[in-house]
PDB file of C-alpha atoms in Angstrom:
ATOM      1  CA  UNK A   1       4.570  15.116  -4.346  1.00 79.00           C
ATOM      2  CA  UNK A   2       7.709  13.205  -3.558  1.00 85.00           C
ATOM      3  CA  UNK A   3       8.089   9.481  -4.149  1.00 91.00           C
ATOM      4  CA  UNK A   4      10.676   6.814  -3.444  1.00 95.00           C
ATOM      5  CA  UNK A   5      11.488   3.702  -5.434  1.00 96.00           C
ATOM      6  CA  UNK A   6      13.468   0.749  -4.220  1.00 97.00           C
ATOM      7  CA  UNK A   7      13.790  -1.392  -7.344  1.00 96.00           C
ATOM      8  CA  UNK A   8      14.904  -4.569  -5.585  1.00 95.00           C
ATOM      9  CA  UNK A   9      12.255  -6.276  -3.478  1.00 95.00           C
ATOM     10  CA  UNK A  10      14.561  -9.104  -2.401  1.00 96.00           C
ATOM     11  CA  UNK A  11      18.333  -9.415  -2.391  1.00 97.00           C
ATOM     12  CA  UNK A  12      20.388 -12.383  -1.263  1.00 97.00           C
ATOM     13  CA  UNK A  13      24.104 -12.064  -0.604  1.00 97.00           C
ATOM     14  CA  UNK A  14      26.695 -14.326   0.934  1.00 97.00           C
ATOM     15  CA  UNK A  15      28.127 -13.445   4.286  1.00 97.00           C
ATOM     16  CA  UNK A  16      31.263 -11.388   3.783  1.00 97.00           C
ATOM     17  CA  UNK A  17      30.207 -10.153   0.368  1.00 97.00           C
ATOM     18  CA  UNK A  18      29.611  -6.509  -0.417  1.00 97.00           C
ATOM     19  CA  UNK A  19      26.133  -5.048  -0.577  1.00 97.00           C
ATOM     20  CA  UNK A  20      24.450  -2.233  -2.431  1.00 98.00           C
ATOM     21  CA  UNK A  21      20.754  -1.441  -2.016  1.00 98.00           C
ATOM     22  CA  UNK A  22      19.285   0.962  -4.508  1.00 98.00           C
ATOM     23  CA  UNK A  23      17.056   3.922  -3.797  1.00 98.00           C
ATOM     24  CA  UNK A  24      15.748   6.486  -6.249  1.00 97.00           C
ATOM     25  CA  UNK A  25      13.586   9.420  -5.355  1.00 95.00           C
ATOM     26  CA  UNK A  26      11.445  11.916  -7.149  1.00 92.00           C
ATOM     27  CA  UNK A  27      11.367  15.457  -5.832  1.00 87.00           C
ATOM     28  CA  UNK A  28      11.910  18.867  -7.368  1.00 79.00           C
ATOM     29  CA  UNK A  29      14.770  19.875  -5.118  1.00 81.00           C
ATOM     30  CA  UNK A  30      17.163  18.153  -2.736  1.00 81.00           C
ATOM     31  CA  UNK A  31      15.203  16.319  -0.083  1.00 87.00           C
ATOM     32  CA  UNK A  32      16.307  14.973   3.243  1.00 91.00           C
ATOM     33  CA  UNK A  33      17.243  11.312   2.770  1.00 94.00           C
ATOM     34  CA  UNK A  34      17.203   8.423   5.202  1.00 95.00           C
ATOM     35  CA  UNK A  35      17.801   4.709   5.416  1.00 97.00           C
ATOM     36  CA  UNK A  36      15.967   2.719   8.090  1.00 96.00           C
ATOM     37  CA  UNK A  37      16.309  -0.959   8.935  1.00 96.00           C
ATOM     38  CA  UNK A  38      13.561  -3.170  10.288  1.00 92.00           C
ATOM     39  CA  UNK A  39      14.357  -6.558  11.780  1.00 89.00           C
ATOM     40  CA  UNK A  40      11.503  -9.078  11.971  1.00 81.00           C
ATOM     41  CA  UNK A  41       8.869  -7.951  14.452  1.00 75.00           C
ATOM     42  CA  UNK A  42      10.845  -4.845  15.306  1.00 80.00           C
ATOM     43  CA  UNK A  43      10.490  -1.139  14.765  1.00 85.00           C
ATOM     44  CA  UNK A  44      12.386   1.105  12.400  1.00 91.00           C
ATOM     45  CA  UNK A  45      15.962   1.928  13.287  1.00 92.00           C
ATOM     46  CA  UNK A  46      17.768   4.769  11.568  1.00 93.00           C
ATOM     47  CA  UNK A  47      20.942   3.678   9.795  1.00 96.00           C
ATOM     48  CA  UNK A  48      21.972   7.041   8.377  1.00 96.00           C
ATOM     49  CA  UNK A  49      20.699  10.334   7.091  1.00 94.00           C
ATOM     50  CA  UNK A  50      21.569  13.057   4.613  1.00 93.00           C
ATOM     51  CA  UNK A  51      20.510  16.638   5.147  1.00 89.00           C
ATOM     52  CA  UNK A  52      23.202  18.594   3.290  1.00 87.00           C
ATOM     53  CA  UNK A  53      26.959  18.806   2.802  1.00 89.00           C
ATOM     54  CA  UNK A  54      29.186  15.830   2.120  1.00 90.00           C
ATOM     55  CA  UNK A  55      27.331  13.489  -0.215  1.00 92.00           C
ATOM     56  CA  UNK A  56      28.896  10.361   1.264  1.00 96.00           C
ATOM     57  CA  UNK A  57      27.417   9.701   4.676  1.00 97.00           C
ATOM     58  CA  UNK A  58      28.464   7.146   7.226  1.00 97.00           C
ATOM     59  CA  UNK A  59      25.990   5.360   9.414  1.00 96.00           C
ATOM     60  CA  UNK A  60      25.804   2.748  12.087  1.00 95.00           C
ATOM     61  CA  UNK A  61      26.758  -0.915  11.695  1.00 94.00           C
ATOM     62  CA  UNK A  62      29.309  -0.140   8.974  1.00 96.00           C
ATOM     63  CA  UNK A  63      26.785   1.179   6.445  1.00 97.00           C
ATOM     64  CA  UNK A  64      27.304   4.160   4.188  1.00 98.00           C
ATOM     65  CA  UNK A  65      25.225   5.852   1.514  1.00 98.00           C
ATOM     66  CA  UNK A  66      26.000   8.236  -1.284  1.00 97.00           C
ATOM     67  CA  UNK A  67      23.692  10.976  -2.482  1.00 96.00           C
ATOM     68  CA  UNK A  68      23.927  11.487  -6.234  1.00 95.00           C
ATOM     69  CA  UNK A  69      21.889  14.485  -7.292  1.00 93.00           C
ATOM     70  CA  UNK A  70      22.313  13.799 -11.009  1.00 93.00           C
ATOM     71  CA  UNK A  71      20.814  10.336 -10.613  1.00 94.00           C
ATOM     72  CA  UNK A  72      18.300  11.205  -7.870  1.00 94.00           C
ATOM     73  CA  UNK A  73      19.725   8.291  -5.941  1.00 96.00           C
ATOM     74  CA  UNK A  74      20.760   7.490  -2.400  1.00 97.00           C
ATOM     75  CA  UNK A  75      22.147   3.956  -2.511  1.00 98.00           C
ATOM     76  CA  UNK A  76      23.113   2.124   0.640  1.00 98.00           C
ATOM     77  CA  UNK A  77      26.351   0.162   0.745  1.00 98.00           C
ATOM     78  CA  UNK A  78      28.255  -2.098   3.063  1.00 98.00           C
ATOM     79  CA  UNK A  79      31.638  -3.630   2.175  1.00 97.00           C
ATOM     80  CA  UNK A  80      31.163  -6.889   4.062  1.00 97.00           C
ATOM     81  CA  UNK A  81      27.764  -8.195   5.099  1.00 97.00           C
ATOM     82  CA  UNK A  82      27.216 -10.053   8.369  1.00 96.00           C
ATOM     83  CA  UNK A  83      24.465 -12.598   8.980  1.00 95.00           C
ATOM     84  CA  UNK A  84      22.903 -10.193  11.472  1.00 94.00           C
ATOM     85  CA  UNK A  85      22.299  -7.701   8.650  1.00 96.00           C
ATOM     86  CA  UNK A  86      19.424  -9.838   7.366  1.00 96.00           C
ATOM     87  CA  UNK A  87      16.411  -7.520   7.652  1.00 96.00           C
ATOM     88  CA  UNK A  88      14.221  -5.227   5.623  1.00 95.00           C
ATOM     89  CA  UNK A  89      15.687  -1.910   4.560  1.00 97.00           C
ATOM     90  CA  UNK A  90      13.665   1.179   3.824  1.00 96.00           C
ATOM     91  CA  UNK A  91      14.764   4.320   2.064  1.00 97.00           C
ATOM     92  CA  UNK A  92      12.790   7.451   2.934  1.00 95.00           C
ATOM     93  CA  UNK A  93      12.678  11.071   1.907  1.00 93.00           C
ATOM     94  CA  UNK A  94      11.601  14.124   3.835  1.00 89.00           C
ATOM     95  CA  UNK A  95      10.800  17.532   2.419  1.00 81.00           C
ATOM     96  CA  UNK A  96      12.821  20.418   3.864  1.00 73.00           C
ATOM     97  CA  UNK A  97      10.720  23.094   5.512  1.00 66.00           C
ATOM     98  CA  UNK A  98       7.551  21.115   5.068  1.00 62.00           C
ATOM     99  CA  UNK A  99       5.149  21.910   7.876  1.00 57.00           C
ATOM    100  CA  UNK A 100       4.370  18.298   8.564  1.00 61.00           C
ATOM    101  CA  UNK A 101       7.929  17.055   8.148  1.00 75.00           C
ATOM    102  CA  UNK A 102       6.628  13.652   7.332  1.00 85.00           C
ATOM    103  CA  UNK A 103       8.581  10.926   5.580  1.00 91.00           C
ATOM    104  CA  UNK A 104       7.737   9.126   2.374  1.00 93.00           C
ATOM    105  CA  UNK A 105       9.023   5.566   2.345  1.00 95.00           C
ATOM    106  CA  UNK A 106      10.034   3.257  -0.437  1.00 96.00           C
ATOM    107  CA  UNK A 107       8.613  -0.209  -0.667  1.00 95.00           C
ATOM    108  CA  UNK A 108      11.566  -1.779   1.106  1.00 95.00           C
ATOM    109  CA  UNK A 109      14.228  -4.315   0.169  1.00 97.00           C
ATOM    110  CA  UNK A 110      14.382  -7.575   2.056  1.00 96.00           C
ATOM    111  CA  UNK A 111      17.973  -8.692   2.524  1.00 97.00           C
ATOM    112  CA  UNK A 112      18.807 -12.343   3.066  1.00 97.00           C
ATOM    113  CA  UNK A 113      22.303 -13.418   3.972  1.00 97.00           C
ATOM    114  CA  UNK A 114      23.647 -16.844   3.003  1.00 95.00           C
ATOM    115  CA  UNK A 115      26.223 -18.460   5.268  1.00 90.00           C
TER     116      UNK A 115
ATOM    117  CA  UNK B   1      19.316   6.480  25.221  1.00 75.00           C
ATOM    118  CA  UNK B   2      15.897   8.089  24.882  1.00 80.00           C
ATOM    119  CA  UNK B   3      13.364   6.133  22.910  1.00 90.00           C
ATOM    120  CA  UNK B   4       9.782   6.225  21.711  1.00 94.00           C
ATOM    121  CA  UNK B   5       7.613   3.756  23.593  1.00 95.00           C
ATOM    122  CA  UNK B   6       4.405   2.252  22.247  1.00 96.00           C
ATOM    123  CA  UNK B   7       1.754   0.243  24.028  1.00 95.00           C
ATOM    124  CA  UNK B   8       0.386  -2.322  23.602  1.00 95.00           C
ATOM    125  CA  UNK B   9       2.742  -4.262  21.379  1.00 94.00           C
ATOM    126  CA  UNK B  10      -0.154  -6.290  19.997  1.00 96.00           C
ATOM    127  CA  UNK B  11      -3.880  -5.611  20.109  1.00 97.00           C
ATOM    128  CA  UNK B  12      -6.680  -7.762  18.810  1.00 98.00           C
ATOM    129  CA  UNK B  13     -10.070  -6.160  18.425  1.00 97.00           C
ATOM    130  CA  UNK B  14     -13.414  -6.976  16.891  1.00 97.00           C
ATOM    131  CA  UNK B  15     -14.585  -5.143  13.812  1.00 97.00           C
ATOM    132  CA  UNK B  16     -16.555  -2.050  14.736  1.00 97.00           C
ATOM    133  CA  UNK B  17     -14.850  -1.584  18.086  1.00 98.00           C
ATOM    134  CA  UNK B  18     -12.881   1.488  19.071  1.00 98.00           C
ATOM    135  CA  UNK B  19      -9.170   1.171  19.744  1.00 98.00           C
ATOM    136  CA  UNK B  20      -6.655   3.550  21.213  1.00 97.00           C
ATOM    137  CA  UNK B  21      -2.994   3.105  20.475  1.00 98.00           C
ATOM    138  CA  UNK B  22      -0.639   4.804  22.873  1.00 97.00           C
ATOM    139  CA  UNK B  23       2.776   6.326  22.455  1.00 97.00           C
ATOM    140  CA  UNK B  24       5.219   8.125  24.697  1.00 97.00           C
ATOM    141  CA  UNK B  25       7.447  10.255  22.469  1.00 96.00           C
ATOM    142  CA  UNK B  26      10.927  11.411  23.379  1.00 94.00           C
ATOM    143  CA  UNK B  27      10.468  14.101  25.979  1.00 90.00           C
ATOM    144  CA  UNK B  28      11.947  17.194  24.322  1.00 88.00           C
ATOM    145  CA  UNK B  29      10.631  16.460  20.853  1.00 91.00           C
ATOM    146  CA  UNK B  30       8.242  18.795  19.092  1.00 89.00           C
ATOM    147  CA  UNK B  31       6.784  16.817  16.191  1.00 92.00           C
ATOM    148  CA  UNK B  32       4.774  13.644  16.542  1.00 95.00           C
ATOM    149  CA  UNK B  33       3.641  11.204  13.912  1.00 96.00           C
ATOM    150  CA  UNK B  34       1.675   8.070  13.240  1.00 97.00           C
ATOM    151  CA  UNK B  35       2.547   5.767  10.386  1.00 97.00           C
ATOM    152  CA  UNK B  36       1.156   2.378   9.482  1.00 96.00           C
ATOM    153  CA  UNK B  37       2.473  -0.646   7.649  1.00 93.00           C
ATOM    154  CA  UNK B  38       0.023  -3.172   6.303  1.00 94.00           C
ATOM    155  CA  UNK B  39       1.629  -6.612   6.208  1.00 90.00           C
ATOM    156  CA  UNK B  40       3.980  -6.881   3.260  1.00 85.00           C
ATOM    157  CA  UNK B  41       3.499  -3.284   2.191  1.00 88.00           C
ATOM    158  CA  UNK B  42       5.368  -0.035   2.579  1.00 90.00           C
ATOM    159  CA  UNK B  43       5.274   2.230   5.600  1.00 94.00           C
ATOM    160  CA  UNK B  44       2.633   4.919   5.041  1.00 95.00           C
ATOM    161  CA  UNK B  45       2.269   8.296   6.679  1.00 94.00           C
ATOM    162  CA  UNK B  46      -0.978   8.892   8.541  1.00 96.00           C
ATOM    163  CA  UNK B  47      -0.696  12.145  10.454  1.00 95.00           C
ATOM    164  CA  UNK B  48       1.705  14.663  11.925  1.00 93.00           C
ATOM    165  CA  UNK B  49       1.063  16.725  15.038  1.00 93.00           C
ATOM    166  CA  UNK B  50       2.810  19.892  16.113  1.00 90.00           C
ATOM    167  CA  UNK B  51       2.000  22.612  18.599  1.00 88.00           C
ATOM    168  CA  UNK B  52      -1.075  20.719  19.774  1.00 90.00           C
ATOM    169  CA  UNK B  53      -2.698  20.412  16.406  1.00 92.00           C
ATOM    170  CA  UNK B  54      -2.588  18.311  13.291  1.00 93.00           C
ATOM    171  CA  UNK B  55      -0.106  19.819  10.852  1.00 91.00           C
ATOM    172  CA  UNK B  56      -0.617  17.363   8.026  1.00 90.00           C
ATOM    173  CA  UNK B  57      -2.605  14.230   7.336  1.00 92.00           C
ATOM    174  CA  UNK B  58      -2.849  11.711   4.545  1.00 93.00           C
ATOM    175  CA  UNK B  59      -5.877  10.461   2.670  1.00 93.00           C
ATOM    176  CA  UNK B  60      -5.863   7.394   4.898  1.00 94.00           C
ATOM    177  CA  UNK B  61      -6.514   9.534   7.965  1.00 96.00           C
ATOM    178  CA  UNK B  62     -10.250   9.908   7.573  1.00 94.00           C
ATOM    179  CA  UNK B  63     -12.942  10.756  10.112  1.00 95.00           C
ATOM    180  CA  UNK B  64     -12.527   7.380  11.786  1.00 96.00           C
ATOM    181  CA  UNK B  65      -9.099   8.411  13.015  1.00 97.00           C
ATOM    182  CA  UNK B  66      -8.158  10.990  15.608  1.00 97.00           C
ATOM    183  CA  UNK B  67      -5.054  11.909  17.544  1.00 97.00           C
ATOM    184  CA  UNK B  68      -4.566  13.506  20.882  1.00 95.00           C
ATOM    185  CA  UNK B  69      -1.822  14.582  23.197  1.00 92.00           C
ATOM    186  CA  UNK B  70      -3.868  14.536  26.375  1.00 85.00           C
ATOM    187  CA  UNK B  71      -1.295  15.218  29.056  1.00 85.00           C
ATOM    188  CA  UNK B  72       1.892  16.563  27.487  1.00 79.00           C
ATOM    189  CA  UNK B  73       3.621  13.191  27.468  1.00 86.00           C
ATOM    190  CA  UNK B  74       1.343  10.669  25.759  1.00 94.00           C
ATOM    191  CA  UNK B  75       0.360  10.782  22.112  1.00 96.00           C
ATOM    192  CA  UNK B  76      -2.582   8.616  21.132  1.00 97.00           C
ATOM    193  CA  UNK B  77      -4.183   7.380  17.946  1.00 98.00           C
ATOM    194  CA  UNK B  78      -7.848   6.469  18.145  1.00 98.00           C
ATOM    195  CA  UNK B  79      -9.691   4.472  15.543  1.00 98.00           C
ATOM    196  CA  UNK B  80     -13.373   4.955  16.210  1.00 96.00           C
ATOM    197  CA  UNK B  81     -14.875   1.937  14.466  1.00 95.00           C
ATOM    198  CA  UNK B  82     -12.277  -0.512  13.265  1.00 97.00           C
ATOM    199  CA  UNK B  83     -12.482  -2.266   9.928  1.00 97.00           C
ATOM    200  CA  UNK B  84     -10.699  -5.397   8.794  1.00 97.00           C
ATOM    201  CA  UNK B  85      -8.482  -3.285   6.551  1.00 96.00           C
ATOM    202  CA  UNK B  86      -7.217  -1.360   9.562  1.00 97.00           C
ATOM    203  CA  UNK B  87      -5.174  -4.414  10.512  1.00 98.00           C
ATOM    204  CA  UNK B  88      -1.575  -3.264  10.327  1.00 97.00           C
ATOM    205  CA  UNK B  89       1.494  -2.354  12.328  1.00 95.00           C
ATOM    206  CA  UNK B  90       1.154   1.187  13.605  1.00 97.00           C
ATOM    207  CA  UNK B  91       4.298   3.152  14.303  1.00 96.00           C
ATOM    208  CA  UNK B  92       4.568   6.255  16.392  1.00 97.00           C
ATOM    209  CA  UNK B  93       7.483   8.607  15.759  1.00 96.00           C
ATOM    210  CA  UNK B  94       8.755  11.806  17.255  1.00 94.00           C
ATOM    211  CA  UNK B  95      11.192  14.401  16.041  1.00 90.00           C
ATOM    212  CA  UNK B  96      13.006  17.356  17.476  1.00 87.00           C
ATOM    213  CA  UNK B  97      13.897  20.537  15.692  1.00 80.00           C
ATOM    214  CA  UNK B  98      16.526  19.657  13.085  1.00 75.00           C
ATOM    215  CA  UNK B  99      16.714  16.004  14.056  1.00 79.00           C
ATOM    216  CA  UNK B 100      15.606  12.849  12.358  1.00 85.00           C
ATOM    217  CA  UNK B 101      12.447  11.021  13.328  1.00 89.00           C
ATOM    218  CA  UNK B 102      12.737   8.313  15.964  1.00 92.00           C
ATOM    219  CA  UNK B 103      10.317   5.436  15.678  1.00 94.00           C
ATOM    220  CA  UNK B 104       8.750   3.245  18.313  1.00 94.00           C
ATOM    221  CA  UNK B 105       8.647  -0.532  18.120  1.00 93.00           C
ATOM    222  CA  UNK B 106       5.121  -0.470  16.778  1.00 95.00           C
ATOM    223  CA  UNK B 107       1.722  -1.811  17.777  1.00 96.00           C
ATOM    224  CA  UNK B 108       0.390  -4.668  15.731  1.00 96.00           C
ATOM    225  CA  UNK B 109      -3.355  -4.211  15.391  1.00 98.00           C
ATOM    226  CA  UNK B 110      -5.392  -7.201  14.317  1.00 98.00           C
ATOM    227  CA  UNK B 111      -9.061  -6.628  13.532  1.00 98.00           C
ATOM    228  CA  UNK B 112     -11.163  -9.787  13.475  1.00 97.00           C
TER     229      UNK B 112
END
């Protein structure tokens, strides 16, 4: 079965600084990969996704992520963080051609932004 | 922009009572899901539903849980006899063919 690890439970960055959130997955082939963001009391909003093709994917709000097959990673990056980016970020994997098409989520990384 | 709608946003119920959580998926989507997130923990898959039947379910989804798509637009999750440990945020999601899953805002269930 697939699994997802987000090694950093909490990260604090200064506004304007760059950001990288780590995500590692375990799966025998190339999965579908997603990053979702959850603001306090809100639902899950998709930031970006990887299905196939170009390993560097662009998302909303200036985020990007790079799929590295050799490292089984899909790290999320942003060059300059804004205070409104403070939220919880979840990496998720989906299994291609799986009947249920369900997602397996990592434990999340809570991002705090210092002024 | 189409969205997944969940009602209610917050429900408080007494232990042992039945609850029904409601969801209106995006209209042309084919796959429907329920996930839950216990406070401070990761989002966990409960069940997926396709072609009017359950396609996959997790260990969490025991006999106390059921899902239904009663009228072609709503998708419901019923918990027959709630327990304290059922307290969580429940997310509905829907997905089209070859699209990502879209999540609702969630229903916070509090069992007292």
